Coordinates of C-alpha atoms in Angstrom, one line a residue:
R1 CA 102.9 21.5 160.9
D2 CA 102.7 18.0 158.9
P3 CA 106.6 16.9 159.9
G4 CA 109.5 17.0 157.4
L5 CA 113.6 15.8 157.1
L6 CA 115.8 16.8 155.5
E7 CA 119.1 14.9 155.8
Y8 CA 122.6 14.1 155.1
V9 CA 123.2 10.2 153.3
G10 CA 126.6 11.0 151.6
R11 CA 128.7 12.3 148.4
N12 CA 127.6 15.7 149.2
A13 CA 123.6 14.6 148.3
F14 CA 121.0 15.5 150.7
Q15 CA 117.4 14.0 150.6
A16 CA 114.7 16.2 151.6
S17 CA 111.5 13.4 152.7
I18 CA 107.4 15.3 152.7
Y19 CA 105.4 13.5 154.0
P20 CA 102.1 13.5 154.4
I21 CA 101.1 14.7 150.3
P22 CA 97.4 13.2 149.6
A23 CA 95.9 12.1 146.7
W24 CA 95.5 15.8 143.6
S25 CA 97.2 17.6 146.8
E26 CA 100.4 19.7 146.2
K27 CA 103.2 20.8 148.5
R28 CA 105.5 24.0 148.5
V29 CA 109.1 23.6 149.4
Q30 CA 111.3 26.0 149.8
L31 CA 115.2 25.9 151.0
G32 CA 116.9 28.1 152.4
Y33 CA 120.9 27.9 152.1
S34 CA 123.9 30.4 153.6
Q35 CA 126.9 30.8 150.7
V36 CA 130.0 32.8 151.1
L37 CA 131.5 34.4 147.9
R38 CA 134.7 35.9 148.0
A39 CA 135.6 39.0 145.4
E40 CA 138.6 39.0 143.4
S41 CA 139.6 41.7 142.2
G42 CA 136.3 43.8 142.7
L43 CA 134.6 40.5 141.3
V44 CA 131.7 38.5 142.5
H45 CA 130.4 35.7 141.6
Y46 CA 127.2 33.6 141.8
V47 CA 126.3 30.1 140.4
Y48 CA 122.6 28.7 141.2
P49 CA 122.2 25.3 140.0
L50 CA 119.6 25.7 137.9
N51 CA 120.5 22.6 135.3
T52 CA 117.4 19.8 136.3
E53 CA 118.3 18.4 132.1
R54 CA 119.5 15.4 133.9
F55 CA 116.8 14.7 137.1
S56 CA 113.5 15.1 134.5
S57 CA 112.5 14.8 131.2
R58 CA 109.4 17.0 131.3
P59 CA 109.9 20.7 130.5
L60 CA 109.5 23.1 133.9
E61 CA 106.2 25.1 133.9
E62 CA 107.8 28.3 134.9
V63 CA 111.3 29.1 135.7
A64 CA 111.7 33.0 137.4
V65 CA 115.2 33.9 138.6
T66 CA 115.1 36.5 141.2
I67 CA 118.3 38.9 142.8
D68 CA 118.2 42.0 144.8
L69 CA 122.1 42.4 145.3
Q70 CA 122.7 44.9 148.1
S71 CA 126.1 46.2 148.5
R72 CA 128.1 48.5 150.6
V73 CA 130.4 50.1 148.1
P74 CA 128.6 50.9 144.8
I75 CA 127.6 48.3 141.9
K76 CA 129.0 48.6 138.6
A77 CA 129.1 46.4 136.6
I78 CA 126.4 42.9 136.0
Y79 CA 126.8 40.2 134.2
S80 CA 125.0 37.2 133.5
P81 CA 127.2 34.6 130.4
S82 CA 124.5 31.6 130.7
H83 CA 121.2 33.5 130.5
R84 CA 120.0 37.1 129.4
I85 CA 119.1 38.8 132.1
V86 CA 117.0 41.8 132.9
V87 CA 118.7 44.6 136.0
E88 CA 117.1 47.3 137.6
R89 CA 118.9 49.5 139.5
M90 CA 118.1 51.1 143.2
S91 CA 120.9 53.0 143.3
E92 CA 124.5 53.1 143.7
T93 CA 124.4 49.7 145.8
S94 CA 121.1 48.4 144.7
A95 CA 120.0 46.3 142.3
R96 CA 117.8 43.7 141.0
V97 CA 118.4 41.4 138.4
S98 CA 115.5 38.7 137.3
Y99 CA 115.1 36.0 134.7
E100 CA 112.0 34.0 133.6
A101 CA 110.9 31.7 131.5
S102 CA 108.4 29.3 130.0
D103 CA 108.0 25.7 129.1
V104 CA 111.7 25.3 129.0
R105 CA 114.0 22.5 130.4
P106 CA 117.1 24.4 131.7
D107 CA 120.3 22.6 130.8
T108 CA 122.5 25.5 131.7
D109 CA 122.9 26.3 135.6
F110 CA 122.5 30.4 136.0
E111 CA 125.4 32.6 136.6
L112 CA 125.7 36.1 137.3
Y113 CA 128.8 38.3 137.7
Y114 CA 129.3 41.5 138.7
S115 CA 132.1 44.2 140.2
I116 CA 132.1 46.1 143.8
S117 CA 133.9 49.7 143.5
K118 CA 134.6 53.0 144.4
D119 CA 136.1 54.1 141.2
D120 CA 133.8 56.4 139.0
V121 CA 134.6 54.1 136.2
G122 CA 134.2 50.6 137.4
L123 CA 136.9 48.0 135.1
N124 CA 137.0 44.3 135.6
L125 CA 138.1 41.2 133.3
L126 CA 136.8 38.0 132.3
S127 CA 138.7 35.9 130.5
Y128 CA 139.5 31.9 128.4
K129 CA 142.8 30.8 127.1
E130 CA 142.9 26.8 126.0
R131 CA 146.3 25.5 126.2
G132 CA 148.6 26.6 122.4
E133 CA 145.8 28.9 121.6
D134 CA 145.4 32.3 121.2
G135 CA 143.0 33.1 124.3
F136 CA 139.7 35.5 124.5
F137 CA 138.8 38.0 126.7
L138 CA 135.8 40.7 128.5
L139 CA 136.1 43.6 129.4
L140 CA 133.3 44.7 132.1
V141 CA 133.3 48.7 132.1
A142 CA 130.9 50.3 133.8
P143 CA 130.2 54.0 135.0
K144 CA 128.3 55.3 138.6
V145 CA 124.2 54.9 138.7
E146 CA 124.6 58.3 140.3
V147 CA 126.0 61.5 139.2
G148 CA 126.5 65.2 139.1
Q149 CA 125.2 67.2 136.9
Q150 CA 129.2 69.0 137.1
T151 CA 130.6 64.6 135.3
V152 CA 127.6 64.9 132.7
V153 CA 128.7 65.8 129.6
A154 CA 126.5 68.3 128.1
K155 CA 125.4 67.7 124.5
D156 CA 123.3 68.9 121.8
V157 CA 120.2 67.1 120.3
I158 CA 118.8 67.4 117.2
F159 CA 115.0 65.8 116.2
V160 CA 114.6 65.3 112.4
V161 CA 111.0 64.5 112.1
D162 CA 109.2 63.0 109.3
T163 CA 105.7 64.7 108.7
S164 CA 105.5 63.9 105.4
G165 CA 101.5 62.1 104.1
S166 CA 102.1 59.0 105.6
M167 CA 102.2 60.1 109.4
E168 CA 99.4 61.5 109.6
G169 CA 97.4 60.2 112.2
R170 CA 98.4 58.0 115.4
K171 CA 101.5 57.7 113.9
L172 CA 102.1 61.8 113.9
E173 CA 100.9 62.1 117.2
Q174 CA 103.3 59.7 118.6
A175 CA 106.1 60.9 117.2
K176 CA 105.5 64.9 118.6
A177 CA 104.7 62.9 121.7
A178 CA 108.2 61.0 121.9
V179 CA 109.8 64.5 121.3
E180 CA 108.2 66.6 124.4
F181 CA 109.5 63.5 126.1
V182 CA 112.8 64.4 125.2
L183 CA 112.5 68.1 125.8
D184 CA 111.4 67.6 129.2
R185 CA 114.9 65.4 129.7
L186 CA 117.3 67.7 128.7
Y187 CA 120.1 68.7 130.8
V188 CA 120.4 72.4 132.2
E189 CA 123.5 73.3 129.7
D190 CA 122.2 71.0 126.7
R191 CA 121.1 72.3 123.4
F192 CA 118.5 71.0 121.1
N193 CA 116.8 72.7 117.7
I194 CA 113.9 70.5 116.0
I195 CA 113.0 69.9 112.0
S196 CA 110.2 68.9 110.5
F197 CA 110.8 67.2 106.9
D198 CA 108.8 66.5 103.9
T199 CA 108.8 67.9 100.9
T200 CA 109.9 70.8 101.9
V201 CA 112.2 71.2 105.9
R202 CA 111.1 73.8 108.4
T203 CA 113.2 74.0 111.7
Y204 CA 111.6 75.2 114.8
A205 CA 114.9 78.0 115.4
L206 CA 118.4 79.0 112.8
R207 CA 120.8 78.3 115.5
L208 CA 121.0 75.6 118.0
R209 CA 118.1 76.5 121.6
P210 CA 118.5 75.9 125.2
A211 CA 117.3 73.8 127.1
S212 CA 115.7 76.5 128.6
E213 CA 113.7 77.4 125.7
R214 CA 111.5 73.9 126.1
A215 CA 108.5 74.9 126.9
E216 CA 108.0 77.0 123.7
A217 CA 109.6 74.2 121.6
Q218 CA 106.6 71.9 122.7
R219 CA 104.2 74.1 121.4
F220 CA 106.0 74.2 117.8
V221 CA 106.2 70.5 117.8
R222 CA 102.3 70.3 118.9
S223 CA 101.7 72.9 115.9
L224 CA 102.8 69.6 113.6
Y225 CA 100.7 68.0 110.6
A226 CA 101.4 65.9 108.2
G227 CA 101.8 66.2 104.7
G228 CA 103.9 66.1 101.0
G229 CA 106.1 64.1 100.4
T230 CA 110.1 62.4 102.0
N231 CA 112.9 65.1 101.5
I232 CA 115.3 62.9 103.7
D233 CA 118.4 64.0 102.0
R234 CA 117.5 67.6 102.5
A235 CA 116.8 67.3 105.8
L236 CA 120.0 65.6 107.2
L237 CA 121.9 68.2 105.9
D238 CA 120.1 71.0 107.5
A239 CA 120.8 69.0 110.6
L240 CA 124.2 68.5 109.7
D241 CA 124.2 72.0 109.0
M242 CA 124.0 73.0 113.0
A243 CA 126.0 70.6 114.7
E244 CA 128.8 73.0 116.1
G245 CA 131.8 72.5 118.4
E246 CA 133.0 69.6 120.8
R247 CA 130.2 68.9 122.1
P248 CA 128.5 65.6 121.7
Q249 CA 125.4 65.7 118.6
F250 CA 122.6 63.7 119.2
I251 CA 120.8 64.0 116.3
I252 CA 117.6 61.6 116.3
F253 CA 116.6 61.1 113.4
L254 CA 112.9 59.2 113.0
T255 CA 110.9 58.6 109.5
D256 CA 108.2 55.6 108.1
G257 CA 109.2 56.0 104.7
L258 CA 111.4 56.3 101.5
P259 CA 112.6 59.0 100.3
T260 CA 110.5 60.6 97.7
E261 CA 111.0 64.4 97.0
G262 CA 114.8 65.5 96.1
V263 CA 117.7 63.0 96.3
T264 CA 115.7 59.8 96.3
D265 CA 119.1 57.4 95.7
V266 CA 120.3 56.4 98.6
E267 CA 124.1 55.7 98.1
R268 CA 124.2 59.6 96.8
I269 CA 122.4 60.3 100.4
I270 CA 124.7 57.9 102.1
D271 CA 127.7 59.6 101.0
D272 CA 126.3 63.5 101.3
V273 CA 125.9 62.7 105.1
A274 CA 129.4 61.0 105.1
R275 CA 130.5 65.3 103.7
A276 CA 128.9 66.8 106.0
A277 CA 128.7 64.6 109.1
P278 CA 131.4 66.0 111.8
G279 CA 133.3 63.7 114.0
N280 CA 131.2 64.5 118.0
V281 CA 128.0 63.4 115.3
R282 CA 126.1 60.7 116.6
L283 CA 123.7 59.6 114.4
F284 CA 120.3 57.6 115.7
T285 CA 117.6 56.9 113.6
F286 CA 114.1 54.7 114.0
G287 CA 112.2 53.2 111.2
V288 CA 108.4 52.8 111.8
G289 CA 106.4 50.4 110.3
Y290 CA 108.1 48.1 107.9
D291 CA 108.4 50.9 104.1
V292 CA 111.7 52.4 105.3
N293 CA 114.8 51.1 103.6
T294 CA 117.2 49.6 105.8
L295 CA 119.9 50.1 103.7
L296 CA 120.1 53.8 103.8
L297 CA 119.1 54.1 108.4
D298 CA 121.9 51.1 108.6
T299 CA 124.2 52.1 107.7
I300 CA 124.1 55.9 108.5
S301 CA 123.8 55.3 112.5
Q302 CA 126.8 52.4 111.5
T303 CA 128.9 55.2 110.2
H304 CA 128.3 57.8 112.9
R305 CA 128.8 55.9 115.4
G306 CA 124.7 56.0 116.7
A307 CA 122.2 52.9 116.8
S308 CA 119.1 51.7 114.5
A309 CA 116.3 50.9 116.1
Y310 CA 113.0 50.0 114.1
V311 CA 108.8 50.7 115.4
E312 CA 106.7 47.6 114.3
P313 CA 103.6 48.1 113.5
G314 CA 101.4 47.5 116.6
Q315 CA 104.4 49.5 118.4
S316 CA 103.8 52.4 120.3
I317 CA 107.2 55.1 118.9
E318 CA 106.2 57.4 122.1
E319 CA 107.4 54.3 123.8
E320 CA 110.6 53.1 121.8
V321 CA 112.1 56.6 121.6
A322 CA 112.0 57.1 125.7
A323 CA 113.0 53.7 126.4
F324 CA 116.1 54.8 124.0
Y325 CA 117.2 58.0 125.4
T326 CA 117.1 57.1 129.2
K327 CA 119.9 55.3 127.9
I328 CA 121.4 57.7 126.2
S329 CA 120.8 60.9 128.0
T330 CA 122.9 60.9 130.7
P331 CA 127.1 60.9 128.7
L332 CA 129.6 60.7 131.0
L333 CA 132.7 59.8 128.5
S334 CA 132.9 60.6 124.7
D335 CA 135.4 58.9 122.5
V336 CA 135.9 56.2 124.3
R337 CA 139.3 54.7 123.0
L338 CA 140.7 51.0 124.9
R339 CA 144.6 50.9 125.1
V340 CA 146.1 47.4 126.8
R341 CA 149.4 47.0 128.1
G342 CA 151.8 44.2 128.4
V343 CA 149.2 41.7 126.2
T344 CA 148.6 41.9 122.9
V345 CA 144.7 42.5 122.7
E346 CA 143.5 41.9 119.0
D347 CA 140.2 41.3 117.1
M348 CA 137.7 43.5 119.8
Y349 CA 134.0 44.2 119.6
P350 CA 131.8 46.2 119.2
Y351 CA 133.7 48.9 117.0
P352 CA 134.4 51.2 117.0
L353 CA 133.6 52.1 120.5
P354 CA 130.6 53.2 122.2
D355 CA 130.3 56.8 124.0
L356 CA 129.7 55.8 127.9
F357 CA 126.8 56.8 130.1
A358 CA 124.9 56.9 133.0
G359 CA 123.7 53.6 134.4
S360 CA 124.7 51.3 131.5
Q361 CA 127.9 49.2 130.9
L362 CA 130.1 48.9 127.8
L363 CA 131.3 44.9 126.8
V364 CA 133.9 44.5 125.3
V365 CA 135.1 41.0 124.0
G366 CA 138.4 40.2 121.9
R367 CA 141.1 38.1 121.5
Y368 CA 144.8 37.9 123.4
R369 CA 147.7 35.5 122.9
A370 CA 149.6 35.1 125.8
G371 CA 148.4 35.7 129.3
G372 CA 149.3 37.4 132.1
D373 CA 149.5 40.8 133.6
A374 CA 148.6 43.8 131.9
K375 CA 147.7 47.7 132.4
V376 CA 144.8 49.2 130.8
V377 CA 143.9 52.7 130.0
L378 CA 140.3 54.0 129.2
Q379 CA 140.5 57.3 127.8
G380 CA 137.4 59.8 126.4
T381 CA 136.9 63.3 127.4
V382 CA 134.3 64.9 129.3
N383 CA 133.0 68.4 128.5
G384 CA 135.9 68.7 125.3
E385 CA 138.6 68.0 128.5
E386 CA 140.6 64.6 128.2
R387 CA 140.1 62.0 130.6
V388 CA 142.4 58.8 131.3
F389 CA 141.0 55.7 133.5
L390 CA 144.4 53.3 134.7
Y391 CA 143.7 50.3 135.9
P392 CA 147.8 48.6 136.6
R393 CA 146.9 45.2 136.8
V394 CA 144.9 43.6 135.2
E395 CA 145.4 39.7 134.9
F396 CA 144.9 37.7 131.5
T397 CA 145.3 33.5 132.3
E398 CA 147.3 31.4 131.2
R399 CA 145.3 28.7 130.7
G400 CA 141.0 27.5 131.4
G401 CA 139.0 30.2 132.9
E402 CA 135.1 31.3 132.1
D403 CA 134.3 29.3 128.8
S404 CA 132.0 31.0 127.9
I405 CA 133.7 33.8 126.3
P406 CA 134.7 31.8 122.9
R407 CA 130.7 31.7 121.8
L408 CA 130.2 35.1 123.0
W409 CA 133.0 36.3 121.3
A410 CA 132.4 34.5 117.7
T411 CA 128.3 35.7 117.8
R412 CA 129.9 39.2 118.4
K413 CA 132.2 39.3 115.1
I414 CA 129.5 37.2 113.2
G415 CA 126.9 39.7 113.4
H416 CA 130.0 42.6 113.2
M417 CA 130.2 40.8 109.4
L418 CA 127.3 40.2 108.3
K419 CA 126.2 43.8 108.6
E420 CA 129.3 45.3 106.8
I421 CA 128.3 42.4 104.1
R422 CA 124.9 43.6 103.9
L423 CA 125.9 47.5 104.4
R424 CA 128.9 47.3 101.8
G425 CA 128.9 44.0 99.4
E426 CA 129.6 40.5 99.5
N427 CA 133.4 39.4 100.6
R428 CA 134.9 36.0 99.8
E429 CA 136.8 36.2 102.7
L430 CA 134.1 37.7 105.6
I431 CA 132.1 34.9 104.2
D432 CA 134.9 32.4 105.1
S433 CA 135.2 33.5 107.9
I434 CA 130.8 33.9 109.0
V435 CA 130.9 29.8 107.5
S436 CA 133.9 28.9 109.9
L437 CA 132.6 30.6 112.9
S438 CA 129.2 29.5 112.5
V439 CA 130.6 25.5 112.0
R440 CA 132.4 25.9 115.5
Y441 CA 130.7 27.6 118.2
G442 CA 127.5 26.3 116.6
I443 CA 126.2 29.3 115.4
M444 CA 123.4 30.0 112.8
T445 CA 123.0 32.2 110.4
P446 CA 121.8 32.3 106.8
Y447 CA 125.1 31.0 105.5
T448 CA 125.1 28.0 107.5
S449 CA 121.3 26.9 108.1
F450 CA 123.2 23.5 106.6
L451 CA 124.2 23.1 110.0
V452 CA 121.2 20.4 111.3
D453 CA 121.0 18.8 107.6
D454 CA 122.8 15.4 108.4
H455 CA 123.5 14.7 104.1
Q456 CA 125.9 18.4 103.9
D457 CA 129.6 17.9 104.3
I458 CA 130.7 20.2 106.9
L459 CA 133.9 18.8 108.5
T460 CA 135.8 19.5 105.9
D461 CA 137.5 22.6 104.5
A462 CA 136.2 21.6 100.5
G463 CA 132.5 20.1 102.0
R464 CA 132.0 24.0 103.7
K465 CA 132.5 25.3 100.7
R466 CA 131.0 23.8 97.8
V467 CA 128.0 24.1 100.7
V468 CA 127.9 27.8 100.7
E469 CA 128.2 27.7 96.9
E470 CA 124.7 25.6 96.5
N471 CA 123.2 27.6 99.4
W472 CA 124.4 31.2 97.6
L473 CA 120.8 32.4 97.1
A474 CA 120.5 32.1 100.9
A475 CA 123.2 35.0 101.4
P476 CA 122.9 38.5 102.1
S477 CA 123.1 40.3 99.7
A478 CA 120.6 38.6 97.6
M479 CA 118.3 39.9 100.5
P480 CA 115.3 43.1 100.8
F481 CA 116.3 46.1 101.8
T482 CA 112.8 47.0 102.5
G483 CA 109.8 45.0 104.2
A484 CA 109.3 43.4 106.8
R485 CA 111.7 41.0 106.0
A486 CA 114.0 43.1 105.3
V487 CA 113.7 45.1 109.0
E488 CA 113.6 41.5 110.5
D489 CA 117.0 41.2 109.5
S490 CA 118.4 44.5 110.3
K491 CA 116.9 43.6 113.7
A492 CA 118.4 40.1 113.8
Q493 CA 122.3 41.3 112.4
S494 CA 121.9 44.2 115.5
N495 CA 121.2 41.6 118.1
L496 CA 124.3 38.9 117.3
A497 CA 126.5 42.7 117.3
G498 CA 125.3 43.4 120.3
A499 CA 124.8 39.9 122.6
E500 CA 125.9 39.7 125.6
V501 CA 125.0 36.2 125.6
G502 CA 126.5 33.6 123.5
R503 CA 123.9 32.6 120.4
E504 CA 122.8 29.1 121.2
S505 CA 121.2 27.1 118.8
T506 CA 118.5 25.2 119.7
T507 CA 117.6 22.3 117.1
A508 CA 117.6 18.3 117.9
E509 CA 120.9 17.8 116.0
I510 CA 122.9 20.6 117.8
K511 CA 124.6 20.4 121.2
L512 CA 126.9 23.0 122.8
V513 CA 128.5 22.1 125.8
S514 CA 131.2 24.3 126.8
T515 CA 133.2 25.8 123.9
K516 CA 132.7 22.5 121.7
T517 CA 129.8 22.1 119.1
F518 CA 128.7 18.5 118.4
V519 CA 126.1 18.0 115.6
L520 CA 124.7 14.6 115.3
R521 CA 126.1 13.3 111.5
D522 CA 125.2 9.0 111.2
G523 CA 124.1 8.6 115.0
V524 CA 127.4 9.9 115.9
W525 CA 127.6 13.4 117.9
T526 CA 130.4 14.7 116.1
D527 CA 132.8 17.5 117.4
T528 CA 132.7 20.7 114.6
V529 CA 136.8 21.2 114.9
Y530 CA 137.1 17.2 113.8
D531 CA 138.2 16.7 109.8
P532 CA 137.8 12.9 109.0
Q533 CA 140.6 14.2 106.0
K534 CA 143.1 15.3 108.2
M535 CA 142.6 13.3 111.4
R536 CA 142.9 9.5 112.3
L537 CA 140.8 8.2 115.4
S538 CA 141.9 7.0 118.1
R539 CA 139.1 4.9 119.1
L540 CA 137.5 4.3 122.7
Q541 CA 134.9 2.3 124.3
F542 CA 132.4 3.0 126.9
G543 CA 133.9 1.0 130.1
S544 CA 137.2 0.1 129.6
A545 CA 140.3 0.8 131.0
T546 CA 141.4 3.3 128.9
Y547 CA 138.2 5.1 129.2
F548 CA 138.5 5.5 132.6
G549 CA 142.1 6.2 132.9
L550 CA 141.7 9.4 130.3
L551 CA 138.7 10.4 133.1
A552 CA 140.9 10.6 136.1
E553 CA 144.1 12.0 134.1
N554 CA 140.8 14.9 133.1
P555 CA 138.3 14.6 134.8
Q556 CA 137.0 17.4 132.6
W557 CA 136.8 15.3 129.6
G558 CA 133.6 13.6 131.5
R559 CA 131.5 16.3 130.2
Y560 CA 132.2 15.9 126.6
F561 CA 132.4 12.1 126.6
A562 CA 128.7 12.2 127.6
V563 CA 127.4 14.0 125.0
G564 CA 125.8 10.5 123.9
D565 CA 126.7 6.9 123.6
R566 CA 128.7 7.6 120.3
V567 CA 131.2 10.7 120.3
I568 CA 133.5 11.9 118.5
V569 CA 135.6 14.8 120.3
V570 CA 138.9 16.4 119.5
L571 CA 141.0 16.8 122.9
G572 CA 144.4 17.6 123.4
G573 CA 145.0 17.3 119.5
T574 CA 143.9 13.9 119.2
A575 CA 140.6 13.0 117.8
Y576 CA 138.3 10.0 120.3
Q577 CA 135.0 7.9 118.7
I578 CA 133.4 7.3 121.9
E579 CA 131.2 3.3 121.3
P580 CA 130.0 1.6 123.5
G581 CA 131.1 -1.9 123.9
S582 CA 131.6 -4.6 125.3
G583 CA 135.2 -4.5 126.2
E584 CA 137.5 -4.3 130.3
T585 CA 135.6 -2.4 132.8
M586 CA 136.4 -0.7 135.6
D587 CA 134.3 -1.3 138.8
T588 CA 132.8 0.9 140.2
P589 CA 131.7 2.1 143.7
E590 CA 128.5 0.9 145.4
P591 CA 126.7 3.6 146.7
P592 CA 127.2 3.5 150.6
P593 CA 123.6 2.9 152.1
P594 CA 121.0 5.7 152.7
V595 CA 121.4 6.8 155.9
V596 CA 118.8 6.4 158.4
S597 CA 117.6 9.2 160.7
I598 CA 115.9 8.2 164.4
W599 CA 113.2 10.3 163.8
E600 CA 112.5 8.5 160.7
W601 CA 113.2 5.0 162.3
F602 CA 110.6 5.6 165.1
L603 CA 108.2 6.8 162.5
G604 CA 108.4 3.0 161.1
Q605 CA 108.0 1.8 163.9
F606 CA 105.4 3.6 165.4
R607 CA 103.6 3.0 161.7
S608 CA 103.6 -1.1 162.2
L609 CA 102.5 -0.6 165.1
L610 CA 99.3 0.6 163.3
P611 CA 96.1 -1.8 161.4

């Protein structure tokens, strides 16, 4: 009802006049606009300007982004390189994407990629490369959301449930409900069996049973009771002895304790499982509570192409298992392999590649040497038959691209190396690599907590090695394998290894800009690529002719020069030190006067007549 005015004021800026706003009142401002998004090779990119850092010094009480996707062509991958999103798929052609945060000051625009394709499995590539350096890539692989029974890979599911005395009560009841949930969702061609274990081992049937027998199996589950010790080795070996055929064998292992019966040595249990497990076994472990051995659960799941999860006190076992099984209930492609021809690629994560499930997506990050057109071959098996998907023209960029990929690649590689160290022992080469990547990309790890300490030398090779030696006790090998801290460590490393957004540090001493990391040292924001022992500084006064000349030739450098009043940044092989000064400056044009509309002029004249 009240007048509002939106007008163009030049320089791609609009001005909104909103009045009147009475004291202690609110006005809701809603902006609507249309934008054409082009699909390039089936990939659509959308950017919403969420960065408020330049306009507001106060945090926002609430930020919520909701995107409803509707497409005539099936939607495959949905990915945000900037924010951690939640994706809800309603059908092949519709989905909802959401992001929420509170008490934040957004410093990054919201970005979303989604792919559209009629193929059974869609594949799209994002890449980034700087001149003279190897590039980084991200492959988005996504199958259909809705599939017919004939395209689903038949599987065997074997439950191994801890019924020792410590499971008595609510934990066992939730575990039994979780097993019943999974039994209800088996496909017609699936098979199953159930093993309960305490001091001894008890099985539902001698061999795998058809899904049609689920009702009788559920009665068996309801009859389970808690008591006795924990014979993990015997239970797992019995489960592996049931695995047969070429179809995927999913073993879901649930326990709340340490091995106390039979073989109790963790290393021997790991070796026993490794010897007995056929190649088609996928071992998924659930640790309930903190009295579990994370070394055991993480090692057997990682070695046998599964995953480990932990249900902390207060969490629901049934909900955690149900959510997990919903993701893996419909396998479409097992034993997934990926080959790239025409471009040399390496250092890819995750490794090995997991199976592909309906409604899921696979994100593969890696490095490449020279850009150009390539052919990607995706292979796997469906019900024992080999399937091959060809993507004849995938372009790896020669320069530029999506600059979030390098930090995502570094995050995943660090997570992978931390897990290797934790599960297989320390390796000096891995530690040095973790430290180098952490410093380069600003990713905090147990080895690099000194990043925020401005008294530590992290800019030279000798300085980093010295600090690592001094902080050796913080290393993962010194961390426990049982207890609350062990569970948190395992979850943190898994989050790094499976990250979809590059891990970002949020301290006052670190700033991340594009692919660069700046640390505050002696009042100077210093690029972590800068090595004072190997590089000479080229001093540059803010506002000088040389300063503006460099920006005119390289506009993209402005984001680095704007990090602070005093900055050291390495660009094009040269280390520049930006300093405030009174040197020669270039004149900057005055902004144009604001546009005054006839309507605003009329209101002004009208107000001047009022008493």
